[in-house]
XYZ file of C-alpha atoms in Angstrom:
652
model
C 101.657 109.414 10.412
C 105.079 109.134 11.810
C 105.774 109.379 15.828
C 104.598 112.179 17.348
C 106.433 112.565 20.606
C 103.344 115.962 21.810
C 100.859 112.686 22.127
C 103.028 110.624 24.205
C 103.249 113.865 26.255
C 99.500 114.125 26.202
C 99.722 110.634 27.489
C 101.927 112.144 30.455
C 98.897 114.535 31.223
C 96.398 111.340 31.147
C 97.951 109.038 33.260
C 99.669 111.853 35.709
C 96.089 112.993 36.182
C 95.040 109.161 37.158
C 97.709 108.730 39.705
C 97.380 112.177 41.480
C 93.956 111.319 41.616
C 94.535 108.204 43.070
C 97.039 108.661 45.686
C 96.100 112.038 46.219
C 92.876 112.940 45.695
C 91.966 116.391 47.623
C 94.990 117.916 45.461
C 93.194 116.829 42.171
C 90.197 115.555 42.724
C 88.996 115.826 38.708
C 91.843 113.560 37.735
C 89.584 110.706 36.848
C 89.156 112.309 33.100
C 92.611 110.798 32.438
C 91.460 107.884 31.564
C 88.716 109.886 29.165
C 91.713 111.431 27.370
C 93.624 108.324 27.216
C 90.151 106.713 25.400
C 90.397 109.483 22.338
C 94.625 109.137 22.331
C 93.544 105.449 21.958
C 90.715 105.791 19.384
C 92.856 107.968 17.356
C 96.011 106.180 17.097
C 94.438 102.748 16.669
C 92.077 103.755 14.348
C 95.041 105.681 12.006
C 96.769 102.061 11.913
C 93.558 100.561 11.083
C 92.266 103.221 8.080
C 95.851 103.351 6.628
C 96.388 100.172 5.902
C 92.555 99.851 4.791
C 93.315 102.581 2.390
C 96.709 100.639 1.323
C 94.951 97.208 0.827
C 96.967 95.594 3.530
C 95.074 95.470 6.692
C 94.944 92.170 8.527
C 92.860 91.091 11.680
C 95.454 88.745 12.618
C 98.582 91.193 12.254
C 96.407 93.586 13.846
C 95.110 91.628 16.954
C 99.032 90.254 16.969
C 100.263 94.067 18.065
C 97.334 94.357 20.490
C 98.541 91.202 21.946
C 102.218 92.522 22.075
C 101.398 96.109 23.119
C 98.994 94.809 25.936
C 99.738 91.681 27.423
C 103.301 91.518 28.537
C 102.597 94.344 31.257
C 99.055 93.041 31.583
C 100.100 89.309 32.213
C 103.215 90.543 34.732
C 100.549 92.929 36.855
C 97.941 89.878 36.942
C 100.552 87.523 38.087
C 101.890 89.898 40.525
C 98.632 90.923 42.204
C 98.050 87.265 42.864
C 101.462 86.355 44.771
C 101.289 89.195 46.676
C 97.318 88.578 47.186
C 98.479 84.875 48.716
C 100.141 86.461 51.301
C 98.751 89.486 52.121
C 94.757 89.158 51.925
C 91.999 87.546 53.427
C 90.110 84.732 51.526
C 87.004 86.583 50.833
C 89.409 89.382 49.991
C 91.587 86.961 47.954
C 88.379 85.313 46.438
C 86.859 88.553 45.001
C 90.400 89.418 43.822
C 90.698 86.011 42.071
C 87.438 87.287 40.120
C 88.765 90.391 38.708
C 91.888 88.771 37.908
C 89.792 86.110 35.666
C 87.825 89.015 34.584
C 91.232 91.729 33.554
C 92.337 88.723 31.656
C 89.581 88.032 29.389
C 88.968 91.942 29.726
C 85.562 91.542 30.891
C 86.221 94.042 34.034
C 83.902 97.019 33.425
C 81.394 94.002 33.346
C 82.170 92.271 35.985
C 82.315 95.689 37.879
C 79.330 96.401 36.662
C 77.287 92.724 37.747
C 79.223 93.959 41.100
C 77.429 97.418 41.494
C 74.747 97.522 44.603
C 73.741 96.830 47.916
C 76.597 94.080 48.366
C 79.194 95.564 47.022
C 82.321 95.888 48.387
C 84.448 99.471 48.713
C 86.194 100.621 45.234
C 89.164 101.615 47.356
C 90.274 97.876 48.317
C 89.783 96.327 45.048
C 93.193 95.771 43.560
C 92.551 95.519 39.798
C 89.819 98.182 39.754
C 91.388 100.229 36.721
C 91.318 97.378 34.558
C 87.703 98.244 33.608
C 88.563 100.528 31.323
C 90.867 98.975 29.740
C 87.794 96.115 28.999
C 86.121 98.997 27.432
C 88.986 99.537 24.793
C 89.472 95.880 23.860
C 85.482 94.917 23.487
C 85.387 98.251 21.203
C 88.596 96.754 19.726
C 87.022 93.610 18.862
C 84.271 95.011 16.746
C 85.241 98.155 15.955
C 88.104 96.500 12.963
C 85.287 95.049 11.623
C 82.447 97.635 11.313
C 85.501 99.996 9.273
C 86.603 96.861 6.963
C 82.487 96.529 6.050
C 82.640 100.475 5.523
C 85.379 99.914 2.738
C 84.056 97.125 1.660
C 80.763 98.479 0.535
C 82.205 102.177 -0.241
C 80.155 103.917 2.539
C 81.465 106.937 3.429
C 83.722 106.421 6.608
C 83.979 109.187 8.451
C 80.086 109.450 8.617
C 79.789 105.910 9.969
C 82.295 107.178 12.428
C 80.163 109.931 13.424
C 76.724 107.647 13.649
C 78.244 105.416 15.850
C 79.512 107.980 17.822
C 76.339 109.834 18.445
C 73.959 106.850 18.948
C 76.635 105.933 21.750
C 76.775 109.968 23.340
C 72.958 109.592 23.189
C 72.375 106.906 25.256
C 75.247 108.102 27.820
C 73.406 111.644 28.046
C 70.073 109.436 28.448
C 71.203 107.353 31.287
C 73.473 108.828 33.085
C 71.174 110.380 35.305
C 68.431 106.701 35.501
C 71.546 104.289 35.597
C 74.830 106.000 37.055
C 76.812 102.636 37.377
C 76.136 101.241 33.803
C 76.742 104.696 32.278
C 80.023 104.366 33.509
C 80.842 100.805 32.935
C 79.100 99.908 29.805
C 81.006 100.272 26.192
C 77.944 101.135 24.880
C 78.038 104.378 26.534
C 81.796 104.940 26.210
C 82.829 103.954 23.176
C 81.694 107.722 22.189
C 85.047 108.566 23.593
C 87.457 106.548 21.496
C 85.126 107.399 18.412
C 86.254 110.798 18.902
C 89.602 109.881 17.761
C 88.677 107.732 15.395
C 86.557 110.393 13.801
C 89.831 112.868 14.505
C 92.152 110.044 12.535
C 89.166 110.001 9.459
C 89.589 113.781 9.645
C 93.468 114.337 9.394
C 93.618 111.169 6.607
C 90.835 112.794 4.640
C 92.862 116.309 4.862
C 96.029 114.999 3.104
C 93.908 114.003 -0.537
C 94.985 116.528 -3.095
C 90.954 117.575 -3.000
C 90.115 117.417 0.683
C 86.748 116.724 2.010
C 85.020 119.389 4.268
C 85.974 117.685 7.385
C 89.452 117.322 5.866
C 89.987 121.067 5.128
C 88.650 122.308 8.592
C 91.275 119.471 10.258
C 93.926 121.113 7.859
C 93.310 124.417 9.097
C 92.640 123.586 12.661
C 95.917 121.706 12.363
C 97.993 125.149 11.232
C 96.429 127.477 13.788
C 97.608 128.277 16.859
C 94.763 128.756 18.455
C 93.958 124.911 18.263
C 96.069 123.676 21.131
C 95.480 126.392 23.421
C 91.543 125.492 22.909
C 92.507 122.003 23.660
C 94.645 122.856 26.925
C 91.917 125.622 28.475
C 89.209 122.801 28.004
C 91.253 120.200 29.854
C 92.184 122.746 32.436
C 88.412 123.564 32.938
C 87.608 119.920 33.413
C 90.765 119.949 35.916
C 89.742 122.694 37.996
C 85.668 122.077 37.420
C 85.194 118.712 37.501
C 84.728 116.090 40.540
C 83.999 112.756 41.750
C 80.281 114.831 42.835
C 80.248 115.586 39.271
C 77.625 113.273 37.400
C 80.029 111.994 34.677
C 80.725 110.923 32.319
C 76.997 112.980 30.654
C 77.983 116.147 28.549
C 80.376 116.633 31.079
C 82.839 114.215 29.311
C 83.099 116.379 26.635
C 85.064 118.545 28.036
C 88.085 116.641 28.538
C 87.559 114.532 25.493
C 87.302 117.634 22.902
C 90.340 118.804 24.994
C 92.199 115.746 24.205
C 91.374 115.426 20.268
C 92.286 119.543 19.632
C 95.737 119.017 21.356
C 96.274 116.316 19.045
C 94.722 117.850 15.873
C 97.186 120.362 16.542
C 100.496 120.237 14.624
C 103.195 118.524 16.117
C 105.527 121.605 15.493
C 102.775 124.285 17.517
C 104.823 125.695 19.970
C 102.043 123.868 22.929
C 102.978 120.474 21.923
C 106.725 121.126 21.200
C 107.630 122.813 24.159
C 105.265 121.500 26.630
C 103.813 118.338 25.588
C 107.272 116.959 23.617
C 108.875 118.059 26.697
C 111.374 115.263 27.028
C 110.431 113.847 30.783
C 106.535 114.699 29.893
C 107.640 112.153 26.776
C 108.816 109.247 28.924
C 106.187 109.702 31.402
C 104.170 109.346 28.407
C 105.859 105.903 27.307
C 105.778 103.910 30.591
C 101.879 105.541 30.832
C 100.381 101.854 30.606
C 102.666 100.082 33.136
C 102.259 102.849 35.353
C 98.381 103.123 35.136
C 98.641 99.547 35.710
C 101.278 99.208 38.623
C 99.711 102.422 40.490
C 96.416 101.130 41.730
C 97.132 97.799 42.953
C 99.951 99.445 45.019
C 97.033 101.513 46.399
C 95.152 99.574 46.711
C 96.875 96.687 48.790
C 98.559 99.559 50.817
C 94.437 100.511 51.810
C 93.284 96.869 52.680
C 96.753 96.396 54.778
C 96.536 99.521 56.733
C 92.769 99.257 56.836
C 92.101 103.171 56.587
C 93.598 105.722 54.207
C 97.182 105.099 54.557
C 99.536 108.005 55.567
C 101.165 110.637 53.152
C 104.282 108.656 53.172
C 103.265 105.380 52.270
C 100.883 106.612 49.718
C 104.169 108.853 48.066
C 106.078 105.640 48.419
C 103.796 103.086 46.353
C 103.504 106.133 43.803
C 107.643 106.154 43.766
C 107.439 102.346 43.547
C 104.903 102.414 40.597
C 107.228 104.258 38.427
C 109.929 101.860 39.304
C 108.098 98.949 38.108
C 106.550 100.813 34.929
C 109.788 101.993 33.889
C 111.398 98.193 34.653
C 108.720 96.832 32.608
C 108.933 98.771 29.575
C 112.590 99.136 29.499
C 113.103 94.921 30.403
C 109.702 93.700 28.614
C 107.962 95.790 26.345
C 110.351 97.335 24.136
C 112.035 94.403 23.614
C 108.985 92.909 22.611
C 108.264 95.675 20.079
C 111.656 95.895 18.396
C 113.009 92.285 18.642
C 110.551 89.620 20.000
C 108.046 90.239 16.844
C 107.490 86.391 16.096
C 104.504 84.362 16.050
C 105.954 82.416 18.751
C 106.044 85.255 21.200
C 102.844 86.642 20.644
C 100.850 83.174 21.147
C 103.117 82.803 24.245
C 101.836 85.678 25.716
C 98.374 85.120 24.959
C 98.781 81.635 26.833
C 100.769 83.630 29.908
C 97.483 85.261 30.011
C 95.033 83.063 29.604
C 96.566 81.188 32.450
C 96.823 83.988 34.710
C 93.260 84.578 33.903
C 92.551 80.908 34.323
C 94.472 80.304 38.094
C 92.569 83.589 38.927
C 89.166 81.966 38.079
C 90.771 78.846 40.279
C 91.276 80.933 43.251
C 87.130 82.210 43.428
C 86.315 78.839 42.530
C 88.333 78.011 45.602
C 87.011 81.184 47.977
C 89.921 82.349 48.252
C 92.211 79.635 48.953
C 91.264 79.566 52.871
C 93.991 77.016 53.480
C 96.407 79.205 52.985
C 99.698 78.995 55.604
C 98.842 83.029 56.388
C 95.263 82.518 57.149
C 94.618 79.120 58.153
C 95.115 79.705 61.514
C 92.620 82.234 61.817
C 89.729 80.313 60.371
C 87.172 80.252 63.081
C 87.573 84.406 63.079
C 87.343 84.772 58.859
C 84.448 82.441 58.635
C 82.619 85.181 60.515
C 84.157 88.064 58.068
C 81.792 87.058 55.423
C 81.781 90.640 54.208
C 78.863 90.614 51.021
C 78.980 87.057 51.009
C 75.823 86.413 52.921
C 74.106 83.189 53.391
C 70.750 83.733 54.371
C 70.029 85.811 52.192
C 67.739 84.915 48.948
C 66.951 80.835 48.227
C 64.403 79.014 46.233
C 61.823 78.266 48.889
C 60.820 81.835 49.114
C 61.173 82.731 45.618
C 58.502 80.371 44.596
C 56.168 81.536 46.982
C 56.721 85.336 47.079
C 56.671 87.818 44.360
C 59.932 88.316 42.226
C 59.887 92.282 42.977
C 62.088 91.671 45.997
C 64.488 93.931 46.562
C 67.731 91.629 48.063
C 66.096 89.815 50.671
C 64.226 86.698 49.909
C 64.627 84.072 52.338
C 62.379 81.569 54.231
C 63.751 78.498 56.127
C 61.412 75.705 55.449
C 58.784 75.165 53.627
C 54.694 76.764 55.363
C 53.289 79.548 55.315
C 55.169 81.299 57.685
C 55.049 81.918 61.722
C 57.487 84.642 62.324
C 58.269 87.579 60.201
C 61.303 89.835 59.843
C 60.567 93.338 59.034
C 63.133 96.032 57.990
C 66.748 95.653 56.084
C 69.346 93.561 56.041
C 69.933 94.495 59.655
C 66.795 92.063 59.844
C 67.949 90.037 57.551
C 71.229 89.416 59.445
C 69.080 88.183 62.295
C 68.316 84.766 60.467
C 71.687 83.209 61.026
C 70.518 83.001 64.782
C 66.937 82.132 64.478
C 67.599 78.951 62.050
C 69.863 77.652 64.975
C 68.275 78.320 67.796
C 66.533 75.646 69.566
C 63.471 77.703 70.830
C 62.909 79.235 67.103
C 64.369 77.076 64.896
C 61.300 74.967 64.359
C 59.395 78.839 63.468
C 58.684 78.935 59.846
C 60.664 82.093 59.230
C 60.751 84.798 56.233
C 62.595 87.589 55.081
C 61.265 89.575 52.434
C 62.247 92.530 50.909
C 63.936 95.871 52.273
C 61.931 98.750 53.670
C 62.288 100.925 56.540
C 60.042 99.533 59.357
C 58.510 103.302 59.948
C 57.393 103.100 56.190
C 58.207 106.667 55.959
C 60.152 106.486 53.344
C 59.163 108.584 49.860
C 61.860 106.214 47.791
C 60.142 105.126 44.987
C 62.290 102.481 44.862
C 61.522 100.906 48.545
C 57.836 102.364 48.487
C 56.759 98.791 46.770
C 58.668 96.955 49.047
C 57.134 98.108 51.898
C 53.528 97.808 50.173
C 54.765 93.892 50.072
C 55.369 93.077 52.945
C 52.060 94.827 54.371
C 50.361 92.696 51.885
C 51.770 89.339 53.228
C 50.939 90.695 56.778
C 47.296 91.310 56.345
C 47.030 87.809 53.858
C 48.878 85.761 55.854
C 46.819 84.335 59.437
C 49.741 81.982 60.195
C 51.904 84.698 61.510
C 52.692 84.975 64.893
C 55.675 86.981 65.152
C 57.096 89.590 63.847
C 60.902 90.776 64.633
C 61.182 94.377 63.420
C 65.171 95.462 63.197
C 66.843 98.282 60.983
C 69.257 100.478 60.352
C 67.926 102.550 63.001
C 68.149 106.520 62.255
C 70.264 109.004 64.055
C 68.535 112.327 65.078
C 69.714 115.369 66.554
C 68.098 117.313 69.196
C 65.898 119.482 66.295
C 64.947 115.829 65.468
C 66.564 116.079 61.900
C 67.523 113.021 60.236
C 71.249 112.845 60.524
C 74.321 111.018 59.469
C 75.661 108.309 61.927
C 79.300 109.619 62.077
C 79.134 112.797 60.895
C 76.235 114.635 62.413
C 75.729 116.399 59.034
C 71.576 116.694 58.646
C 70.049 114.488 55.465
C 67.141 117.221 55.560
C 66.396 120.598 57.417
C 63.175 119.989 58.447
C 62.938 117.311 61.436
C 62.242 114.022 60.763
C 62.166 111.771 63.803
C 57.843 113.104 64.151
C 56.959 111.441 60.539
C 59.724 108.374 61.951
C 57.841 108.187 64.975
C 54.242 107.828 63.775
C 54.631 105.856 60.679
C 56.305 103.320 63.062
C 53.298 103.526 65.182
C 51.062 102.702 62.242
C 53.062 99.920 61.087
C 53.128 98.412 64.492
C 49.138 98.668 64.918
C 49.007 96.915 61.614
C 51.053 94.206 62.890
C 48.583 94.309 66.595
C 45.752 94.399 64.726
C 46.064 90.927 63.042
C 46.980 89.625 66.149
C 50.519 89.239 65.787
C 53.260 89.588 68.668
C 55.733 91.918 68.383
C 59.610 92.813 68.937
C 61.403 95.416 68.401
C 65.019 94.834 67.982
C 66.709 98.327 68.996
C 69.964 100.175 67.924
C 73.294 98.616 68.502
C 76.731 100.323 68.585
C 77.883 100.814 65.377
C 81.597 101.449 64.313
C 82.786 103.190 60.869
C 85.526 100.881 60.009
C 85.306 97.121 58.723
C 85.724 94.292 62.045
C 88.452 92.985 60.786
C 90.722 95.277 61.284
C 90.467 94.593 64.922
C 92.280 91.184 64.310
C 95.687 90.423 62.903
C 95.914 90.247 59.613
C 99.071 89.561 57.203
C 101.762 92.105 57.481
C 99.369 93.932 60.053
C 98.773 93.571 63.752
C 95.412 94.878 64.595
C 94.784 98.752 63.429
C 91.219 99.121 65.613
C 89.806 97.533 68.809
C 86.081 97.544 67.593
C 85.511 99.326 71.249
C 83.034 102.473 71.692
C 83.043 104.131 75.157
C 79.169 102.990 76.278
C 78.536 106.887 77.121
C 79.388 107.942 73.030
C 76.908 105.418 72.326
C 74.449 106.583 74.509
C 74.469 109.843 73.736
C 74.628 108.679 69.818
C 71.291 106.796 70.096
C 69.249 109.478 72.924
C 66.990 111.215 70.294
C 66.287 107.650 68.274
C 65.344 106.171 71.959
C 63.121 109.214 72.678
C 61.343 108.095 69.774
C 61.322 104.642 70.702
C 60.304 105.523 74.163
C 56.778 107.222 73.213
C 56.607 104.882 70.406
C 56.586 101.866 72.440
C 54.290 103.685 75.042
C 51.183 103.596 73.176
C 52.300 99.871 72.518
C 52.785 98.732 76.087
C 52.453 94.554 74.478
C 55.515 94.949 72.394
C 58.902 93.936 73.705
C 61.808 96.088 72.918
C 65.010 94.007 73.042
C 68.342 96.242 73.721
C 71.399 94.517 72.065
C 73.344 97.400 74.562
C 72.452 94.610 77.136
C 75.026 91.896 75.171
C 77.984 94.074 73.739
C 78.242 96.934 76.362
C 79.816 96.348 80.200
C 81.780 98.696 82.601
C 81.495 101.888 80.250
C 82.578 99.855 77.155
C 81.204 98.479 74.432
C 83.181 96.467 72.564
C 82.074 94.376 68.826
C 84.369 91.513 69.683
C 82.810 88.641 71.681
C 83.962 87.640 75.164
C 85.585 84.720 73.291
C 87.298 86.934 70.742
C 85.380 86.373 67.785
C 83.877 89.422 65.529
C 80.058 90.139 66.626
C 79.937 91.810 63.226
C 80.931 90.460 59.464
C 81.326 94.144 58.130
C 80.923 97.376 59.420
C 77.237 97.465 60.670
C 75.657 93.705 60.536
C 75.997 90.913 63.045
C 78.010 87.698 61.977
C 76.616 84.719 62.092
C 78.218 84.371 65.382
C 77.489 87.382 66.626
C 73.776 86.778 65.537
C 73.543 83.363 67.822
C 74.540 85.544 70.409
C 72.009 88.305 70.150
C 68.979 86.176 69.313
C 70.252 83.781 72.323
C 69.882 86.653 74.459
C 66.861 87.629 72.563
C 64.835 84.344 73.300
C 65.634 84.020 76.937
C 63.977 88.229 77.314
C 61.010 86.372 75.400
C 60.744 83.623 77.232
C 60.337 85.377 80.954
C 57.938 86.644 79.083
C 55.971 83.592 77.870
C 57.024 83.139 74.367
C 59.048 80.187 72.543
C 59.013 78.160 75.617
């Protein structure tokens, strides 16, 4: 096959898609299936090179994994390096830990894994991770490693190629249409359920090679003829246009959905090269170099994103958004003009292509250095911040599972398994990780330090919930109520619900209802229930109630490399008020049948003169992300906590 300029324009489509996406993505919010269509441009042209010179005797795994070395790492080792000098200076260390990580993990191309391991309660937000994009390109390279293989045993042992092609593909569609619904997250990040994508192409290349034998194969033929009509690129354009005007980040994808843009993809390129489609349009000369920086760009794009999110700390404006796009295609067209196509048409030696592997296996290598060293936290930038970024742990919490409770307690825990000493335990904490984020002060306070103290498990305290996925936690921890005599105490803290005035559950910051029929009745007596449980075995109560919450992470309220503070973690105290009235109305005839448990308002700590404010009096965060208290911030509330309990006879 020689060059076909219509596929680096298809390219174009792919990775323009991507970026719009990206930077903007109310204007095209479908333009994640460019990275689908880049899969089948991928499985097709890779596989051609790899079933040609099969067919010609001549195929090598070393010269082949020699021109995936020189096609991917010389933009791959320059994005890596750059991401972690600007990192050094412009992020925070758990920021600059986490990015260390992916940096390790985009240069062993192990990212859709490590994504994946990510996924969950803890995770941090897509939008701030720097070398996000990278996962897919771990996808390629794992089906890369194998995939050379599997068609070198197919002509070895004269199976029929194109049907192995097929097999593979449709075991892999399978199990994506299977689990995309049960498993979202490893749907999307697993090759397993990918690789479908790049088979396409491959099956597309088997197609078109079979077609030019003087007796074609069925498959052959129908690629001949589908190659000569007309009809076959327009078919390929409406489909991708459907997915671009149909398709969403609501959309569960990638499911059948994904064949939509995929099919698109493989009929524009079955198409001739001389169909007026893909000579006008897609061999269009600027859609052509679009098409030939595409993988610098995809990878210079995000990480200018990216940073520009975590620096402003909120969506950044229009302009600065259009200005890291303008910068992206700076630096793609700088690196394939400076680096990669002198590496494809001069630099073709050995030399250069075990240099590069090196370049990146010590990128990948000071990357792993940096997590190993959280972040480098002695940094010039952030050293003098210290005391206020030991409280930012973000997901890093440390109370949250150890060995002491996991040998006593069932492994069905669901995040939160955590006791402080050795017993049977004295004091309970019942809820989330609101609760859990309670520990940090209890394990260092002198009056209940010396409590044997648990967390276990994750359930809403009004155990109201039909999850089926929290159900059995909260059947857990009713079972180590009622079997355990030793406990005295139980602390019962949330993420308290919001409820309008019809008593529908509601969104925190947005108002918008979860369900039309109210709520806050069921709320209110299964939290009854669960607190006569607790009476009944003769255990004291406390109700931790709702603090001021804030929609943004704490540390923007601090100064920050390149970035004085963007909030003041401050809520007028009347907003607040008015935020938690319905919740308090259910507290209120909650706690009224219950006139022996102590309701502890955190109000009390963070709100004076008509403001509450989430920085301490001593200007350190109250929070470590957006909704739980820091450790710091913790000491504080349970300080204030124990001295309410004491006036009233406990831990004295």
């Amino acid at each position: 096959m020689g060059y076909r300029p219509d596929i680096d324009g298809l390219r174009s489509v792919a990775v323009l898609s991507v970026v719009i996406f990206h930077a903007f993505p109310t204007v095209l919010p479908s333009g994640f299936i460019g990275v689908d269509i880049f899969f089948v441009i991928s499985g097709f042209l890779i596989s051609t090179i790899i079933l040609d010179n099969l067919d010609r005797g001549r195929f090598s795994l070393l010269d082949f994994y020699s021109r995936r070395v020189r096609r991917i790492f010389p933009a791959l080792a320059i994005v890596l390096a750059a991401t972690a000098i600007f990192g050094w200076f412009a992020l925070l260390p758990e920021e600059y830990k986490e990015l260390g990580k992916h940096i390790a993990g985009g240069a062993g191309f192990v990212s859709n894994l490590v994504l994946w391991s990510e996924s969950g309660y803890f995770d941090s937000a897509a939008e701030v991770k720097p070398l996000l994009h990278l996962w897919s390109l771990g996808i390629e390279e794992q089906f890369y490693i194998v995939w050379p293989a599997i068609l070198w045993a197919a002509f070895r042992f004269r199976l029929p190629k194109l049907p192995v092609i097929l097999l593979f593909a449709a075991l892999s569609f399978i199990v994506n249409f299977v689990s995309v619904h049960s498993d979202p997250v490893a749907t999307f990040y697993s090759p397993f359920t990918r690789i479908w994508e790049l088979l396409i192409g491959a099956a597309l290349a088997q197609a078109m090679i079979d077609g030019r034998d003087a007796r074609p194969s069925f498959f052959g033929a129908t690629a001949n003829w589908l190659n000569s009509s007309k009809l076959t690129a327009l078919a390929g354009a409406v489909l991708i246009g459907v997915a671009l005007a149909r398709l969403s980040p609501a959309s569960t994808f990638p499911g059948w959905r994904a064949l939509v843009p995929t099919v698109g993809a493989a009929l524009l390129i079955l198409s001739a090269p001389t169909n007026w489609f893909n000579a006008k349009l897609l061999a269009f000369r600027p859609m052509v170099w679009v098409g030939l920086i595409s993988f610098p760009l995809y990878l210079w794009h995000w990480p200018l994103l990216a940073f520009a999110r975590v620096i402003e700390g909120e969506t950044p404006s229009l302009a600065i958004r259009s200005a890291a796009v303008a910068a992206s295609f700076a630096l793609a067209a700088a690196t394939f003009l400076l680096i990669e196509r002198n590496i494809r048409r001069k630099w073709k030696s050995r030399a250069v292509t075990m240099t590069l592997a090196w370049i990146v296996g010590t990128v990948g290598v000071a990357g792993y250095s940096i997590y190993l060293s959280n972040g480098a936290p002695e940094r010039a930038g952030v050293v003098n911040d210290a005391k206020i970024l030991e409280q930012l742990e973000g997901t890093t919490w440390k109370y949250t599972v150890n060995d002491i409770c996991k040998a006593s307690y069932p492994a069905t825990f669901r995040n939160f398994c955590y006791q402080n000493r050795e017993g049977s335990p004295t004091m309970i904490l019942l809820g989330d990780s609101y609760a859990n984020a309670l520990v940090a002060g209890l394990v260092t306070n002198p009056a209940t330090k010396g409590e044997v103290i648990l967390s276990y498990s994750s359930c809403d305290p009004s155990d109201s919930t039909d999850n089926p996925e929290i159900r059995p936690q909260c059947e857990a921890q009713n079972k180590i109520i009622s079997e355990t005599p030793s406990i005295r105490y139980a602390i019962i803290e949330t993420k308290w619900p919001r409820f309008d005035s019809a008593g529908r559950l509601v969104d925190l910051f947005t108002g918008t209802a979860a369900y039309d029929t109210p709520w806050a009745p069921r709320y209110r007596d299964g939290l009854d229930r669960r607190i006569s449980l607790l009476e009944s075995k003769g255990i004291k109560v406390f109700v931790f109630g709702p603090k001021p919450e804030i929609d943004y992470e704490p540390k923007y309220c601090f100064a920050r490399p390149f970035k004085e503070p963007a909030k003041d973690c401050q809520l007028p105290e009347a907003g607040v008020q008015e935020q938690q009235r319905e919740l308090s109305a259910v507290l209120s005839d909650v706690l009224a049948k219950h006139p022996n448990v102590t309701l502890f308002d955190p109000n009390q700590l963070l709100c004076m003169d008509g403001l509450c404010s989430l920085k301490s009096p001593d200007g350190l965060p109250m929070l470590r992300d957006k909704v739980h208290y820091s450790q710091y911030g913790s000491a504080l509330a349970i300080d204030r906590f124990v001295k309410q309990a004491q006036g009233e006879g406990f831990f004295n």
